[in-house]
C-alpha cells in the first residue's frame, strides 16, 4: 500500500479550513488542520508534510511569523509553503511573503482548480523523494549485508537487477514529472525541486552501476540523501 502524503492546512477560520479540505480532497492525501501558527508548529514537530497552505492573516502569530519559525528549523525548512491571503496590499506585501520563504502566494478567493494543481505538484515531488530515499536505504542494506558476508560488497545479479528495476521506475516517473513542469511553465521552486530530485537519482544510478561485476564495490560512490 502506497503511503499518503500529508498536507498541512493552517487557518484560524473553520469555514476556510473546510473549504480547503473540499478542494483538496480529490487528491486523496492526508489533510491535517491547524487553527493557529502555534498549532501548526506543534504538528510539524512530529509529522512530515509534503506542502503547507498557510493563511497570512491570523490573530497572534501571523503567517509571516509562522513561516519564519518553520524555515529556521532544520527538520522543516525545506517544506514548500503556499501563502493564502484574503487581501492584497500590493507588491511589498507579496515580496514579504516570498522573503519569508513562500514558494507561492495566492489571493482569496482563489481558483480551486489552480490551487489543487499547484498542491498536486508538490505532493508528487514529495512522493518521488520518498521513493528515492527508500531505494537508497535498500541499496545501503545490500551493501552492508554483502560486506558482513565477506563478499566485499559485491551483490548477486538477482538483487542488483531488482534494485535497478525499482530505480528505473522512479527515474521514469521523475522524467515524466519534469516534462510536465516544463510544459505547464510551473513555478520556479517546483522546477528547482524536480531538478534536485533528478540529480539525486543520477547519483544513485551511478552508485548502483558501480556495483556491477568488474566495476568494484561502489560503496564509496553511494550518494548522500540529505
PDB file of C-alpha atoms in Angstrom:
ATOM      1  CA  UNK A   1       0.000   0.000   0.000  1.00  0.00           C
ATOM      2  CA  UNK A   2       1.365   3.414  -1.004  1.00  0.00           C
ATOM      3  CA  UNK A   3       1.632   5.738   1.959  1.00  0.00           C
ATOM      4  CA  UNK A   4      -0.267   9.000   1.548  1.00  0.00           C
ATOM      5  CA  UNK A   5       1.420  12.380   1.784  1.00  0.00           C
ATOM      6  CA  UNK A   6       0.354  14.812   4.493  1.00  0.00           C
ATOM      7  CA  UNK A   7      -0.739  18.355   3.657  1.00  0.00           C
ATOM      8  CA  UNK A   8      -0.864  20.929   6.470  1.00  0.00           C
ATOM      9  CA  UNK A   9      -3.740  23.444   6.292  1.00  0.00           C
ATOM     10  CA  UNK A  10      -3.293  26.469   8.559  1.00  0.00           C
ATOM     11  CA  UNK A  11      -6.141  28.969   9.019  1.00  0.00           C
ATOM     12  CA  UNK A  12      -7.861  30.429  12.082  1.00  0.00           C
ATOM     13  CA  UNK A  13     -11.310  30.281  10.447  1.00  0.00           C
ATOM     14  CA  UNK A  14     -13.003  26.832  10.452  1.00  0.00           C
ATOM     15  CA  UNK A  15     -15.005  27.648   7.310  1.00  0.00           C
ATOM     16  CA  UNK A  16     -11.779  28.322   5.395  1.00  0.00           C
ATOM     17  CA  UNK A  17     -10.297  25.016   6.534  1.00  0.00           C
ATOM     18  CA  UNK A  18     -13.490  23.255   5.443  1.00  0.00           C
ATOM     19  CA  UNK A  19     -13.273  24.890   2.009  1.00  0.00           C
ATOM     20  CA  UNK A  20      -9.625  23.847   1.603  1.00  0.00           C
ATOM     21  CA  UNK A  21     -10.494  20.282   2.555  1.00  0.00           C
ATOM     22  CA  UNK A  22     -13.289  20.229  -0.025  1.00  0.00           C
ATOM     23  CA  UNK A  23     -10.930  21.465  -2.755  1.00  0.00           C
ATOM     24  CA  UNK A  24      -8.027  19.155  -1.906  1.00  0.00           C
ATOM     25  CA  UNK A  25      -9.994  16.002  -1.045  1.00  0.00           C
ATOM     26  CA  UNK A  26      -9.768  14.925  -4.700  1.00  0.00           C
ATOM     27  CA  UNK A  27      -6.001  14.483  -4.290  1.00  0.00           C
ATOM     28  CA  UNK A  28      -6.694  11.596  -1.876  1.00  0.00           C
ATOM     29  CA  UNK A  29      -3.943  12.596   0.552  1.00  0.00           C
ATOM     30  CA  UNK A  30      -3.974  13.125   4.330  1.00  0.00           C
ATOM     31  CA  UNK A  31      -5.170  16.628   5.221  1.00  0.00           C
ATOM     32  CA  UNK A  32      -4.114  17.944   8.638  1.00  0.00           C
ATOM     33  CA  UNK A  33      -5.781  21.004  10.188  1.00  0.00           C
ATOM     34  CA  UNK A  34      -4.131  23.705  12.304  1.00  0.00           C
ATOM     35  CA  UNK A  35      -6.108  26.722  13.543  1.00  0.00           C
ATOM     36  CA  UNK A  36      -3.101  28.828  14.531  1.00  0.00           C
ATOM     37  CA  UNK A  37       0.606  29.271  13.891  1.00  0.00           C
ATOM     38  CA  UNK A  38       1.407  27.694  17.233  1.00  0.00           C
ATOM     39  CA  UNK A  39      -0.715  24.642  16.422  1.00  0.00           C
ATOM     40  CA  UNK A  40       0.991  24.328  13.039  1.00  0.00           C
ATOM     41  CA  UNK A  41       4.460  24.392  14.596  1.00  0.00           C
ATOM     42  CA  UNK A  42       3.394  21.698  17.061  1.00  0.00           C
ATOM     43  CA  UNK A  43       2.171  19.456  14.222  1.00  0.00           C
ATOM     44  CA  UNK A  44       5.483  19.936  12.397  1.00  0.00           C
ATOM     45  CA  UNK A  45       7.393  18.575  15.389  1.00  0.00           C
ATOM     46  CA  UNK A  46       6.169  15.030  14.832  1.00  0.00           C
ATOM     47  CA  UNK A  47       4.914  14.671  11.243  1.00  0.00           C
ATOM     48  CA  UNK A  48       6.443  15.111   7.789  1.00  0.00           C
ATOM     49  CA  UNK A  49       4.461  17.186   5.294  1.00  0.00           C
ATOM     50  CA  UNK A  50       4.612  17.493   1.525  1.00  0.00           C
ATOM     51  CA  UNK A  51       3.392  21.106   1.492  1.00  0.00           C
ATOM     52  CA  UNK A  52       1.931  23.723   3.847  1.00  0.00           C
ATOM     53  CA  UNK A  53      -1.002  26.007   2.979  1.00  0.00           C
ATOM     54  CA  UNK A  54      -0.621  28.942   5.343  1.00  0.00           C
ATOM     55  CA  UNK A  55      -3.065  31.799   5.912  1.00  0.00           C
ATOM     56  CA  UNK A  56      -1.339  35.170   6.262  1.00  0.00           C
ATOM     57  CA  UNK A  57      -3.872  36.997   8.451  1.00  0.00           C
ATOM     58  CA  UNK A  58      -4.191  35.176  11.774  1.00  0.00           C
ATOM     59  CA  UNK A  59      -4.501  36.543  15.328  1.00  0.00           C
ATOM     60  CA  UNK A  60      -1.415  36.161  17.480  1.00  0.00           C
ATOM     61  CA  UNK A  61       1.300  34.561  15.371  1.00  0.00           C
ATOM     62  CA  UNK A  62       0.529  35.524  11.771  1.00  0.00           C
ATOM     63  CA  UNK A  63       1.547  33.607   8.655  1.00  0.00           C
ATOM     64  CA  UNK A  64       4.803  35.505   8.151  1.00  0.00           C
ATOM     65  CA  UNK A  65       5.999  34.793  11.693  1.00  0.00           C
ATOM     66  CA  UNK A  66       4.913  31.160  11.455  1.00  0.00           C
ATOM     67  CA  UNK A  67       6.833  30.734   8.187  1.00  0.00           C
ATOM     68  CA  UNK A  68       9.934  32.271   9.748  1.00  0.00           C
ATOM     69  CA  UNK A  69       9.838  29.677  12.544  1.00  0.00           C
ATOM     70  CA  UNK A  70       9.342  26.867  10.014  1.00  0.00           C
ATOM     71  CA  UNK A  71      12.323  27.972   7.921  1.00  0.00           C
ATOM     72  CA  UNK A  72      14.581  28.245  10.987  1.00  0.00           C
ATOM     73  CA  UNK A  73      14.085  24.571  11.878  1.00  0.00           C
ATOM     74  CA  UNK A  74      16.350  22.120  10.102  1.00  0.00           C
ATOM     75  CA  UNK A  75      13.622  19.469  10.066  1.00  0.00           C
ATOM     76  CA  UNK A  76      11.066  21.686   8.312  1.00  0.00           C
ATOM     77  CA  UNK A  77      12.983  24.362   6.404  1.00  0.00           C
ATOM     78  CA  UNK A  78      12.647  22.603   3.030  1.00  0.00           C
ATOM     79  CA  UNK A  79       8.860  22.078   3.194  1.00  0.00           C
ATOM     80  CA  UNK A  80       7.166  24.197   0.473  1.00  0.00           C
ATOM     81  CA  UNK A  81       4.846  26.909   1.834  1.00  0.00           C
ATOM     82  CA  UNK A  82       1.951  28.377  -0.146  1.00  0.00           C
ATOM     83  CA  UNK A  83       0.638  31.587   1.425  1.00  0.00           C
ATOM     84  CA  UNK A  84      -3.093  32.282   1.250  1.00  0.00           C
ATOM     85  CA  UNK A  85      -4.356  35.827   1.832  1.00  0.00           C
ATOM     86  CA  UNK A  86      -7.775  37.472   1.703  1.00  0.00           C
ATOM     87  CA  UNK A  87      -6.375  40.910   0.904  1.00  0.00           C
ATOM     88  CA  UNK A  88      -3.767  42.309  -1.447  1.00  0.00           C
ATOM     89  CA  UNK A  89      -1.530  45.014  -0.034  1.00  0.00           C
ATOM     90  CA  UNK A  90       0.466  45.336  -3.242  1.00  0.00           C
ATOM     91  CA  UNK A  91       3.986  44.313  -4.276  1.00  0.00           C
ATOM     92  CA  UNK A  92       5.561  44.981  -0.878  1.00  0.00           C
ATOM     93  CA  UNK A  93       3.146  42.611   0.847  1.00  0.00           C
ATOM     94  CA  UNK A  94       3.781  39.931  -1.780  1.00  0.00           C
ATOM     95  CA  UNK A  95       7.548  40.395  -1.540  1.00  0.00           C
ATOM     96  CA  UNK A  96       7.346  39.923   2.230  1.00  0.00           C
ATOM     97  CA  UNK A  97       5.657  36.587   1.643  1.00  0.00           C
ATOM     98  CA  UNK A  98       8.391  35.363  -0.687  1.00  0.00           C
ATOM     99  CA  UNK A  99      11.080  36.715   1.654  1.00  0.00           C
ATOM    100  CA  UNK A 100       9.528  34.656   4.460  1.00  0.00           C
ATOM    101  CA  UNK A 101      10.137  31.515   2.419  1.00  0.00           C
ATOM    102  CA  UNK A 102       6.922  31.006   0.460  1.00  0.00           C
ATOM    103  CA  UNK A 103       7.067  29.206  -2.891  1.00  0.00           C
ATOM    104  CA  UNK A 104       3.765  30.759  -3.944  1.00  0.00           C
ATOM    105  CA  UNK A 105       1.351  33.482  -2.883  1.00  0.00           C
ATOM    106  CA  UNK A 106      -2.358  33.136  -3.700  1.00  0.00           C
ATOM    107  CA  UNK A 107      -5.079  35.703  -3.037  1.00  0.00           C
ATOM    108  CA  UNK A 108      -8.560  34.682  -1.906  1.00  0.00           C
ATOM    109  CA  UNK A 109     -10.951  33.912  -3.433  1.00  0.00           C
ATOM    110  CA  UNK A 110      -8.713  31.566  -5.390  1.00  0.00           C
ATOM    111  CA  UNK A 111      -9.438  29.272  -8.299  1.00  0.00           C
ATOM    112  CA  UNK A 112      -9.967  25.788  -6.788  1.00  0.00           C
ATOM    113  CA  UNK A 113      -8.524  24.039  -9.864  1.00  0.00           C
ATOM    114  CA  UNK A 114      -5.359  26.175  -9.816  1.00  0.00           C
ATOM    115  CA  UNK A 115      -4.796  25.627  -6.094  1.00  0.00           C
ATOM    116  CA  UNK A 116      -5.335  21.883  -6.423  1.00  0.00           C
ATOM    117  CA  UNK A 117      -2.938  21.708  -9.383  1.00  0.00           C
ATOM    118  CA  UNK A 118      -0.218  23.618  -7.527  1.00  0.00           C
ATOM    119  CA  UNK A 119      -0.534  21.443  -4.426  1.00  0.00           C
ATOM    120  CA  UNK A 120      -0.518  18.241  -6.511  1.00  0.00           C
ATOM    121  CA  UNK A 121       2.887  19.155  -7.989  1.00  0.00           C
ATOM    122  CA  UNK A 122       4.488  19.391  -4.555  1.00  0.00           C
ATOM    123  CA  UNK A 123       2.766  16.216  -3.377  1.00  0.00           C
ATOM    124  CA  UNK A 124       4.154  14.343  -6.385  1.00  0.00           C
ATOM    125  CA  UNK A 125       7.665  15.715  -5.797  1.00  0.00           C
ATOM    126  CA  UNK A 126       7.431  14.670  -2.149  1.00  0.00           C
ATOM    127  CA  UNK A 127       6.384  11.140  -3.086  1.00  0.00           C
ATOM    128  CA  UNK A 128       9.260  10.819  -5.575  1.00  0.00           C
ATOM    129  CA  UNK A 129      11.719  11.929  -2.897  1.00  0.00           C
ATOM    130  CA  UNK A 130      10.282   9.312  -0.512  1.00  0.00           C
ATOM    131  CA  UNK A 131      10.747   6.625  -3.166  1.00  0.00           C
ATOM    132  CA  UNK A 132      14.312   7.767  -3.746  1.00  0.00           C
ATOM    133  CA  UNK A 133      15.133   7.567  -0.038  1.00  0.00           C
ATOM    134  CA  UNK A 134      13.676   4.053   0.104  1.00  0.00           C
ATOM    135  CA  UNK A 135      15.819   2.919  -2.839  1.00  0.00           C
ATOM    136  CA  UNK A 136      18.930   4.444  -1.261  1.00  0.00           C
ATOM    137  CA  UNK A 137      18.182   2.740   2.071  1.00  0.00           C
ATOM    138  CA  UNK A 138      17.691  -0.609   0.329  1.00  0.00           C
ATOM    139  CA  UNK A 139      20.949  -0.189  -1.544  1.00  0.00           C
ATOM    140  CA  UNK A 140      22.815   0.561   1.687  1.00  0.00           C
ATOM    141  CA  UNK A 141      21.326  -2.530   3.327  1.00  0.00           C
ATOM    142  CA  UNK A 142      22.504  -4.683   0.427  1.00  0.00           C
ATOM    143  CA  UNK A 143      25.980  -3.178   0.627  1.00  0.00           C
ATOM    144  CA  UNK A 144      26.199  -3.752   4.376  1.00  0.00           C
ATOM    145  CA  UNK A 145      24.880  -7.300   4.017  1.00  0.00           C
ATOM    146  CA  UNK A 146      27.448  -8.091   1.362  1.00  0.00           C
ATOM    147  CA  UNK A 147      30.266  -6.695   3.499  1.00  0.00           C
ATOM    148  CA  UNK A 148      29.222  -8.768   6.530  1.00  0.00           C
ATOM    149  CA  UNK A 149      29.071 -11.871   4.354  1.00  0.00           C
ATOM    150  CA  UNK A 150      32.669 -11.281   3.307  1.00  0.00           C
ATOM    151  CA  UNK A 151      31.751 -10.685  -0.317  1.00  0.00           C
ATOM    152  CA  UNK A 152      33.496  -7.334  -0.496  1.00  0.00           C
ATOM    153  CA  UNK A 153      30.181  -5.604  -1.189  1.00  0.00           C
ATOM    154  CA  UNK A 154      29.503  -7.444  -4.475  1.00  0.00           C
ATOM    155  CA  UNK A 155      25.798  -8.384  -4.660  1.00  0.00           C
ATOM    156  CA  UNK A 156      24.177 -11.291  -6.541  1.00  0.00           C
ATOM    157  CA  UNK A 157      22.941 -10.462 -10.015  1.00  0.00           C
ATOM    158  CA  UNK A 158      19.322 -11.010  -8.993  1.00  0.00           C
ATOM    159  CA  UNK A 159      19.440  -8.402  -6.238  1.00  0.00           C
ATOM    160  CA  UNK A 160      21.176  -5.901  -8.487  1.00  0.00           C
ATOM    161  CA  UNK A 161      18.559  -6.449 -11.176  1.00  0.00           C
ATOM    162  CA  UNK A 162      15.744  -5.876  -8.679  1.00  0.00           C
ATOM    163  CA  UNK A 163      17.340  -2.673  -7.382  1.00  0.00           C
ATOM    164  CA  UNK A 164      17.952  -1.453 -10.923  1.00  0.00           C
ATOM    165  CA  UNK A 165      14.336  -2.111 -11.932  1.00  0.00           C
ATOM    166  CA  UNK A 166      12.976  -0.256  -8.902  1.00  0.00           C
ATOM    167  CA  UNK A 167      15.238   2.704  -9.544  1.00  0.00           C
ATOM    168  CA  UNK A 168      14.297   2.736 -13.243  1.00  0.00           C
ATOM    169  CA  UNK A 169      10.622   3.077 -12.293  1.00  0.00           C
ATOM    170  CA  UNK A 170      11.372   6.120 -10.129  1.00  0.00           C
ATOM    171  CA  UNK A 171      13.575   7.602 -12.875  1.00  0.00           C
ATOM    172  CA  UNK A 172      10.783   7.203 -15.429  1.00  0.00           C
ATOM    173  CA  UNK A 173       8.244   8.898 -13.158  1.00  0.00           C
ATOM    174  CA  UNK A 174      10.636  11.741 -12.318  1.00  0.00           C
ATOM    175  CA  UNK A 175      11.336  12.335 -16.019  1.00  0.00           C
ATOM    176  CA  UNK A 176       7.615  12.485 -16.785  1.00  0.00           C
ATOM    177  CA  UNK A 177       7.077  14.946 -13.936  1.00  0.00           C
ATOM    178  CA  UNK A 178       9.908  17.183 -15.178  1.00  0.00           C
ATOM    179  CA  UNK A 179       8.393  17.254 -18.677  1.00  0.00           C
ATOM    180  CA  UNK A 180       5.023  18.146 -17.177  1.00  0.00           C
ATOM    181  CA  UNK A 181       6.570  21.040 -15.244  1.00  0.00           C
ATOM    182  CA  UNK A 182       8.266  22.320 -18.400  1.00  0.00           C
ATOM    183  CA  UNK A 183       5.055  22.101 -20.413  1.00  0.00           C
ATOM    184  CA  UNK A 184       2.990  23.875 -17.758  1.00  0.00           C
ATOM    185  CA  UNK A 185       5.544  26.650 -17.129  1.00  0.00           C
ATOM    186  CA  UNK A 186       5.396  25.757 -13.461  1.00  0.00           C
ATOM    187  CA  UNK A 187       6.715  27.746 -10.525  1.00  0.00           C
ATOM    188  CA  UNK A 188      10.483  28.129 -10.366  1.00  0.00           C
ATOM    189  CA  UNK A 189      10.529  26.475  -6.934  1.00  0.00           C
ATOM    190  CA  UNK A 190       8.824  23.345  -8.252  1.00  0.00           C
ATOM    191  CA  UNK A 191      11.181  23.167 -11.231  1.00  0.00           C
ATOM    192  CA  UNK A 192      14.213  23.567  -8.942  1.00  0.00           C
ATOM    193  CA  UNK A 193      12.938  20.835  -6.624  1.00  0.00           C
ATOM    194  CA  UNK A 194      12.437  18.489  -9.580  1.00  0.00           C
ATOM    195  CA  UNK A 195      15.958  19.220 -10.825  1.00  0.00           C
ATOM    196  CA  UNK A 196      17.374  18.426  -7.384  1.00  0.00           C
ATOM    197  CA  UNK A 197      15.472  15.128  -7.391  1.00  0.00           C
ATOM    198  CA  UNK A 198      16.914  14.234 -10.811  1.00  0.00           C
ATOM    199  CA  UNK A 199      20.451  14.952  -9.591  1.00  0.00           C
ATOM    200  CA  UNK A 200      19.969  12.605  -6.639  1.00  0.00           C
ATOM    201  CA  UNK A 201      18.572   9.933  -8.951  1.00  0.00           C
ATOM    202  CA  UNK A 202      21.620  10.280 -11.193  1.00  0.00           C
ATOM    203  CA  UNK A 203      23.947   9.819  -8.208  1.00  0.00           C
ATOM    204  CA  UNK A 204      22.082   6.747  -7.043  1.00  0.00           C
ATOM    205  CA  UNK A 205      22.152   5.250 -10.542  1.00  0.00           C
ATOM    206  CA  UNK A 206      25.923   5.739 -10.727  1.00  0.00           C
ATOM    207  CA  UNK A 207      26.359   4.053  -7.350  1.00  0.00           C
ATOM    208  CA  UNK A 208      24.226   1.119  -8.476  1.00  0.00           C
ATOM    209  CA  UNK A 209      26.123   0.802 -11.760  1.00  0.00           C
ATOM    210  CA  UNK A 210      29.376   0.701  -9.790  1.00  0.00           C
ATOM    211  CA  UNK A 211      28.153  -2.474  -8.071  1.00  0.00           C
ATOM    212  CA  UNK A 212      28.059  -4.384 -11.348  1.00  0.00           C
ATOM    213  CA  UNK A 213      30.643  -7.177 -11.524  1.00  0.00           C
ATOM    214  CA  UNK A 214      34.045  -5.959 -12.641  1.00  0.00           C
ATOM    215  CA  UNK A 215      33.499  -2.354 -11.526  1.00  0.00           C
ATOM    216  CA  UNK A 216      34.361  -2.619  -7.811  1.00  0.00           C
ATOM    217  CA  UNK A 217      32.100  -2.409  -4.775  1.00  0.00           C
ATOM    218  CA  UNK A 218      30.886   1.119  -5.444  1.00  0.00           C
ATOM    219  CA  UNK A 219      30.352   1.740  -1.742  1.00  0.00           C
ATOM    220  CA  UNK A 220      32.241   4.999  -1.843  1.00  0.00           C
ATOM    221  CA  UNK A 221      30.026   6.228  -4.654  1.00  0.00           C
ATOM    222  CA  UNK A 222      26.781   5.912  -2.735  1.00  0.00           C
ATOM    223  CA  UNK A 223      25.215   9.399  -2.688  1.00  0.00           C
ATOM    224  CA  UNK A 224      24.021  11.233   0.413  1.00  0.00           C
ATOM    225  CA  UNK A 225      20.250  11.658   0.659  1.00  0.00           C
ATOM    226  CA  UNK A 226      20.267  14.846   2.714  1.00  0.00           C
TER     227      UNK A 226
END
